[in-house]
Structure formats: C-alpha cells, structure tokens
Short mmCIF file of C-alpha atoms in Angstrom, two decimals:
data_model
loop_
_atom_site.label_atom_id
_atom_site.label_comp_id
_atom_site.label_asym_id
_atom_site.label_seq_id
_atom_site.Cartn_x
_atom_site.Cartn_y
_atom_site.Cartn_z
CA MET A 1 -25.02 4.60 -7.58
CA LEU A 2 -23.43 0.88 -6.74
CA PHE A 3 -20.63 2.70 -4.69
CA ASP A 4 -23.10 5.27 -3.25
CA ALA A 5 -25.16 1.56 -2.12
CA GLY A 6 -21.55 0.18 -0.43
CA ALA A 7 -19.78 -1.53 -3.08
CA GLY A 8 -16.41 -1.66 -2.69
CA GLY A 9 -15.24 -2.90 -5.96
CA ILE A 10 -17.43 -3.68 -9.44
CA GLU A 11 -16.58 -6.35 -11.94
CA GLU A 12 -18.44 -6.07 -15.44
CA GLN A 13 -19.26 -9.42 -16.82
CA GLU A 14 -20.68 -9.88 -20.33
CA ASN A 15 -19.55 -6.50 -21.85
CA GLY A 16 -20.94 -4.20 -19.14
CA ARG A 17 -24.24 -5.64 -19.30
CA LYS A 18 -24.46 -7.85 -15.74
CA LEU A 19 -22.69 -6.08 -12.42
CA VAL A 20 -21.20 -7.93 -9.84
CA VAL A 21 -20.41 -6.43 -6.43
CA TYR A 22 -18.87 -9.11 -3.96
CA ALA A 23 -19.39 -8.86 -0.59
CA ALA A 24 -17.89 -10.73 3.14
CA SER A 25 -21.79 -12.25 3.71
CA ARG A 26 -24.52 -12.15 2.45
CA GLU A 27 -26.05 -9.64 4.58
CA ASP A 28 -23.54 -7.05 3.48
CA ALA A 29 -24.49 -7.78 0.24
CA GLN A 30 -28.35 -7.78 0.63
CA GLY A 31 -27.40 -3.96 2.09
CA ILE A 32 -25.93 -3.25 -0.89
CA ALA A 33 -28.67 -4.12 -2.89
CA ASP A 34 -31.41 -2.92 -1.02
CA ARG A 35 -29.58 1.26 -1.22
CA ALA A 36 -29.20 0.87 -4.94
CA ARG A 37 -32.75 -0.66 -5.36
CA GLU A 38 -33.65 3.16 -3.92
CA LEU A 39 -31.81 4.80 -5.15
CA LEU A 40 -32.16 3.22 -8.65
CA CYS A 41 -36.26 4.45 -7.35
CA GLU A 42 -35.45 8.01 -7.13
CA VAL A 43 -33.29 7.90 -9.95
CA ALA A 44 -35.85 6.03 -12.56
CA PRO A 45 -39.20 5.18 -11.10
CA GLY A 46 -41.23 2.35 -12.54
CA PRO A 47 -40.22 -0.20 -14.86
CA ASN A 48 -36.53 0.45 -15.66
CA GLY A 49 -35.39 -3.53 -16.72
CA ILE A 50 -33.01 -3.41 -14.53
CA ALA A 51 -32.71 -6.88 -11.86
CA LEU A 52 -30.59 -7.31 -8.93
CA SER A 53 -30.14 -10.32 -7.32
CA VAL A 54 -27.96 -11.77 -4.33
CA GLU A 55 -26.19 -15.26 -4.19
CA VAL A 56 -23.98 -16.93 -2.12
CA ASP A 57 -21.22 -18.47 -3.80
CA GLU A 58 -18.98 -20.81 -0.93
CA SER A 59 -15.93 -21.57 -3.52
CA SER A 60 -15.70 -17.82 -4.72
CA ASP A 61 -12.55 -16.78 -2.95
CA TRP A 62 -13.48 -12.86 -3.40
CA ALA A 63 -11.10 -11.99 -1.06
CA SER A 64 -8.43 -12.14 -3.63
CA ALA A 65 -10.35 -13.33 -6.47
CA TRP A 66 -8.46 -10.30 -7.99
CA THR A 67 -5.02 -10.75 -8.41
CA GLN A 68 -5.18 -13.44 -10.85
CA HIS A 69 -5.07 -10.13 -13.64
CA LEU A 70 -1.78 -8.90 -12.38
CA ARG A 71 1.52 -9.13 -13.87
CA GLN A 72 4.64 -7.32 -14.44
CA ILE A 73 4.71 -3.34 -15.22
CA ALA A 74 6.97 -0.79 -15.78
CA LEU A 75 7.23 1.63 -12.62
CA THR A 76 10.60 3.25 -14.49
CA PRO A 77 13.12 2.65 -17.50
CA SER A 78 15.06 0.51 -14.81
CA LEU A 79 12.00 -0.75 -12.35
CA VAL A 80 9.30 -3.20 -12.37
CA ILE A 81 6.97 -4.26 -10.05
CA GLN A 82 5.47 -7.72 -10.67
CA PRO A 83 3.23 -10.46 -8.06
CA MET A 84 5.56 -12.43 -5.74
CA TRP A 85 4.63 -15.71 -8.44
CA ASP A 86 5.21 -13.78 -11.24
CA GLU A 87 8.27 -15.48 -12.22
CA ALA A 88 9.12 -13.38 -15.71
CA PRO A 89 13.08 -12.31 -15.21
CA ALA A 90 13.21 -8.45 -15.46
CA PRO A 91 13.64 -6.67 -19.28
CA ALA A 92 17.80 -6.16 -19.35
CA GLY A 93 19.13 -3.03 -17.40
CA SER A 94 16.23 -3.33 -15.18
CA GLN A 95 15.50 -4.67 -11.59
CA ARG A 96 12.11 -6.33 -10.14
CA ILE A 97 9.61 -4.94 -7.09
CA LEU A 98 7.88 -8.39 -6.06
CA PHE A 99 4.89 -7.78 -3.99
CA ASP A 100 2.50 -9.85 -1.99
CA PRO A 101 -0.85 -8.75 -2.90
CA LYS A 102 -3.33 -9.07 0.01
CA LEU A 103 -6.17 -7.13 0.20
CA SER A 104 -4.21 -3.73 -0.53
CA PHE A 105 -3.89 -2.43 -3.85
CA GLY A 106 -0.28 -1.28 -5.34
CA ASP A 107 0.28 -2.66 -8.46
CA GLY A 108 1.66 -0.16 -10.48
CA ALA A 109 -0.95 0.04 -12.90
CA HIS A 110 -2.03 3.80 -11.65
CA ALA A 111 -0.46 6.37 -13.95
CA THR A 112 0.90 8.40 -10.60
CA THR A 113 2.50 5.37 -9.83
CA ARG A 114 4.97 5.82 -12.84
CA LEU A 115 4.19 9.29 -12.59
CA ALA A 116 5.68 9.23 -8.73
CA SER A 117 8.29 6.61 -9.28
CA ARG A 118 10.04 8.54 -12.09
CA ALA A 119 10.05 11.56 -9.81
CA LEU A 120 11.36 9.24 -7.15
CA GLU A 121 14.27 7.84 -9.25
CA ARG A 122 15.22 11.26 -10.87
CA ALA A 123 15.66 12.94 -7.62
CA CYS A 124 17.40 10.13 -5.60
CA ARG A 125 19.60 9.05 -8.58
CA ALA A 126 21.11 12.30 -8.62
CA GLU A 127 21.58 13.28 -4.58
CA PRO A 128 21.79 9.45 -3.25
CA GLY A 129 21.39 9.03 0.18
CA ARG A 130 18.18 10.61 1.01
CA ARG A 131 15.66 9.95 4.00
CA VAL A 132 12.15 9.80 2.35
CA PHE A 133 8.98 10.07 3.52
CA ASP A 134 6.24 8.13 1.76
CA PHE A 135 2.81 10.14 2.96
CA GLY A 136 0.18 7.96 2.21
CA SER A 137 2.37 4.46 1.65
CA GLY A 138 -0.39 2.01 0.76
CA THR A 139 1.81 -1.38 0.04
CA GLY A 140 5.70 0.11 0.22
CA VAL A 141 6.04 0.66 -3.80
CA LEU A 142 6.87 4.10 -3.81
CA SER A 143 9.31 4.01 -0.66
CA PHE A 144 10.87 0.65 -2.54
CA VAL A 145 11.63 2.75 -5.74
CA ALA A 146 13.05 5.47 -3.52
CA LEU A 147 15.68 2.77 -1.48
CA LEU A 148 16.85 1.44 -4.91
CA SER A 149 17.26 4.19 -6.58
CA GLY A 150 20.12 5.96 -4.28
CA ALA A 151 17.69 6.81 -0.90
CA SER A 152 19.47 6.09 2.58
CA SER A 153 15.73 4.83 4.14
CA ALA A 154 12.57 4.84 3.93
CA LEU A 155 8.86 6.23 6.23
CA GLY A 156 5.50 4.95 5.19
CA VAL A 157 2.96 6.32 6.95
CA ASP A 158 -0.84 4.93 5.83
CA ILE A 159 -4.32 5.18 8.15
CA ASP A 160 -5.02 1.30 6.83
CA PRO A 161 -3.76 -0.82 9.15
CA VAL A 162 -3.70 -3.28 6.49
CA SER A 163 -1.69 -2.17 4.04
CA VAL A 164 0.57 -0.87 6.70
CA GLU A 165 0.94 -4.85 7.50
CA ALA A 166 1.14 -5.41 3.68
CA ALA A 167 4.04 -3.01 2.94
CA ARG A 168 6.64 -4.51 5.78
CA ARG A 169 5.74 -8.20 3.95
CA ASN A 170 6.95 -6.11 0.77
CA ALA A 171 9.85 -5.11 2.49
CA THR A 172 11.37 -8.36 3.78
CA LEU A 173 9.98 -10.17 0.42
CA ASN A 174 12.52 -7.28 -1.32
CA GLY A 175 15.30 -7.48 0.92
CA LEU A 176 14.57 -3.85 2.17
CA GLY A 177 13.42 -4.65 5.03
CA GLU A 178 16.46 -3.11 7.53
CA ARG A 179 16.24 0.49 5.30
CA ALA A 180 11.79 1.18 5.19
CA SER A 181 9.69 1.17 7.73
CA PHE A 182 5.90 1.87 8.16
CA ALA A 183 3.53 3.23 10.49
CA LEU A 184 0.17 4.05 11.42
CA PRO A 185 0.08 8.41 11.46
CA GLY A 186 1.58 9.47 15.14
CA ALA A 187 3.40 6.32 15.55
CA ALA A 188 6.63 7.55 13.24
CA SER A 189 8.32 10.65 13.34
CA ALA A 190 8.30 12.49 9.49
CA ALA A 191 11.08 14.95 11.01
CA GLY A 192 14.61 15.56 9.48
CA PHE A 193 13.35 14.20 6.23
CA GLU A 194 14.89 15.82 2.97
CA LEU A 195 12.32 14.11 0.35
CA VAL A 196 8.83 13.82 0.98
CA VAL A 197 6.07 12.33 -1.44
CA ALA A 198 2.43 12.22 -1.31
CA ASN A 199 0.83 10.19 -4.01
CA LEU A 200 -2.95 10.66 -2.30
CA GLU A 201 -6.60 11.41 -3.42
CA ALA A 202 -6.98 15.25 -4.56
CA PRO A 203 -9.56 15.75 -1.77
CA THR A 204 -7.12 13.98 0.53
CA LEU A 205 -4.22 16.09 -0.64
CA LEU A 206 -5.82 19.62 -0.05
CA ALA A 207 -7.51 18.21 3.50
CA LEU A 208 -4.47 17.23 4.45
CA ALA A 209 -1.94 20.08 3.22
CA PRO A 210 -1.38 21.99 6.29
CA GLU A 211 -0.48 18.38 7.33
CA ILE A 212 1.95 17.46 4.48
CA ALA A 213 3.49 20.87 4.74
CA ARG A 214 4.99 20.76 7.99
CA SER A 215 6.32 17.18 7.82
CA ALA A 216 8.46 18.25 4.42
CA ALA A 217 9.53 21.44 6.24
CA ALA A 218 13.23 20.45 6.39
CA ALA A 219 12.26 18.79 3.60
CA GLN A 220 14.47 20.04 -0.13
CA ARG A 221 11.78 18.42 -2.41
CA LEU A 222 7.84 17.51 -2.32
CA ILE A 223 6.15 15.35 -4.60
CA LEU A 224 2.46 15.45 -5.28
CA THR A 225 0.55 13.12 -7.02
CA GLY A 226 -3.04 11.56 -7.34
CA PHE A 227 -4.70 14.25 -8.51
CA LEU A 228 -5.80 15.01 -12.59
CA ALA A 229 -4.45 18.04 -14.77
CA ASP A 230 -6.65 20.29 -14.34
CA ARG A 231 -6.40 20.24 -10.62
CA GLY A 232 -2.73 21.74 -10.90
CA PRO A 233 -3.35 25.14 -9.93
CA GLU A 234 -5.29 24.45 -6.93
CA MET A 235 -3.05 21.92 -5.55
CA SER A 236 -0.33 24.55 -6.38
CA ALA A 237 -1.85 27.15 -4.59
CA ALA A 238 -2.84 25.15 -1.55
CA PHE A 239 1.01 24.94 -0.68
CA ALA A 240 2.11 28.32 -2.01
CA SER A 241 2.69 29.84 1.21
CA ALA A 242 6.04 27.74 1.29
CA PHE A 243 6.40 25.90 -2.23
CA ARG A 244 6.88 26.77 -5.42
CA VAL A 245 6.62 24.58 -8.24
CA ALA A 246 10.02 23.21 -9.94
CA HIS A 247 8.80 20.86 -12.26
CA ALA A 248 5.78 19.46 -13.34
CA ASP A 249 4.84 16.36 -15.41
CA GLN A 250 1.64 14.45 -16.30
CA GLU A 251 0.53 10.97 -18.15
CA GLU A 252 -2.91 10.33 -19.26
CA ASP A 253 -5.23 12.63 -17.70
CA TRP A 254 -3.37 12.43 -14.91
CA ALA A 255 -0.34 15.39 -13.09
CA LEU A 256 2.72 15.05 -10.74
CA LEU A 257 3.92 18.42 -9.44
CA GLU A 258 7.55 18.66 -7.53
CA LEU A 259 7.88 21.32 -5.36
CA VAL A 260 10.61 22.53 -3.47
CA LEU A 261 10.85 25.13 -0.81
CA ARG A 262 10.55 28.61 -1.66
#
C-alpha cells in the first residue's frame, strides 16, 4: 500500500514492525501518509492497530543512506563490482568494476544483472570486437562488462537522465570513457550493433518488444532478462517473428533468454 501511495523505497525496522519511507519534503511525506491511510481504510476499515506519522530529520542524508550497505559483488567468474570507496582488492584472476552510487541503482546485487553479465562475458569472449547496444543501461554496468570482456565499443540508452549521467561518470571512473557512450532515447542511433542486451522488467520488455527488435535487426544476438522464469514463454513469443531462442539461463526465480535471428 505504501508503494501504491507513492513511496519510492521502504526501509524495514524492528523486524518489520516499523516501516520507514523517506521523502524530499514534509509535504511529500504527508501526501504519501494521507494516501496510505485512505488505502488502509479501504482494506481494513475501523481500528487496525497501525499508526502513521511524519517526522522531519534535518541530519538525515536520505538520498545516499542506502549506499552504506554496498559491498563488492561477483558479477561473473572474472569480474566483480564495488563502490568507488571500497578498497577491497579483486579476487585472484578477477577484475574490478567501480561505480559511484548516487540516486541511481545498479550495484550488481540483482540476479538478472549477474545473468546478463555472464551471458555478455561469454558472447564477447567468443567473438571479440563486437559493438554492443545496452537497451535500458542504468548506471552502465552491463556496458562495462561487455567492454572488459572484449567488446570494441558500447552504447547505452536509458530514459532516466540521472542514470545516463551516472553511467558517464562510471565510464570515466573505470577508464572506459573513450569506448562507452550513454544517451537518452532518440539522442543516439542503435544501427550497426552486433550484440544487443536489455535488462528490463517484463511489462516494459513486452511493451518495447517491437522497438528492441528493430534495434537488434542487424544484431547477431539479443540478450533479454529482467523477468521471472514463468514468463519466459511469453517473452520468447513476443520476439518470435524475428528471433529464435538459442540459449536460456536461470538464477533463483529469474530467467534470461539469448535470441538469434531466424
């Protein structure tokens, strides 16, 4: 209900007995609280034992508080990702990807990021020199994986300007600024790329399937992830007119499809 009321993120405290939502202003927080009360009354009218309150904490850096939990995470057998202030060395035989966490996420903690990273590493090592198009690039993690695995260049496109700027900063941080570029949709052409990757939620993937397919029209391989395994058949059907499934992978309940042109 808090998400439905407009919460962008929720912190659990006291073993889940207390839920905390952060907002940029008291007015924003009050609006979320008011909408949550309305939704709560619809589901559980009358006394329900739940209290909502709005407080102002001038000392709270809510915008970056989540970053304190970040740590080094293995993306593939040879690549790890970690925040720029983490001085932990990479394991033997591995290379680090550093990132500067701001208001954009993309720290490699999600199973779909690891699935896509492993698929990109395999594809780029099998055929070095590929040009990669990262559809919904976020903070640029997958573009960096491709470049460090043998891709010649990578272009990432995302609808979020904050993510685009974060990806550009991260590219410079990893010494990949000359081979990685990031832009908003419409500001760059997706033509001529041999490998396309899209790590997006299932509804977005399905809605953008025609656009993604056009972007990958000249690609030798299309990597899709971001959806639960039970939606795999639905996802492959959405691209079946031009692509067939060459490989499928799964981690936890999340799935990945590697498609090739028919």
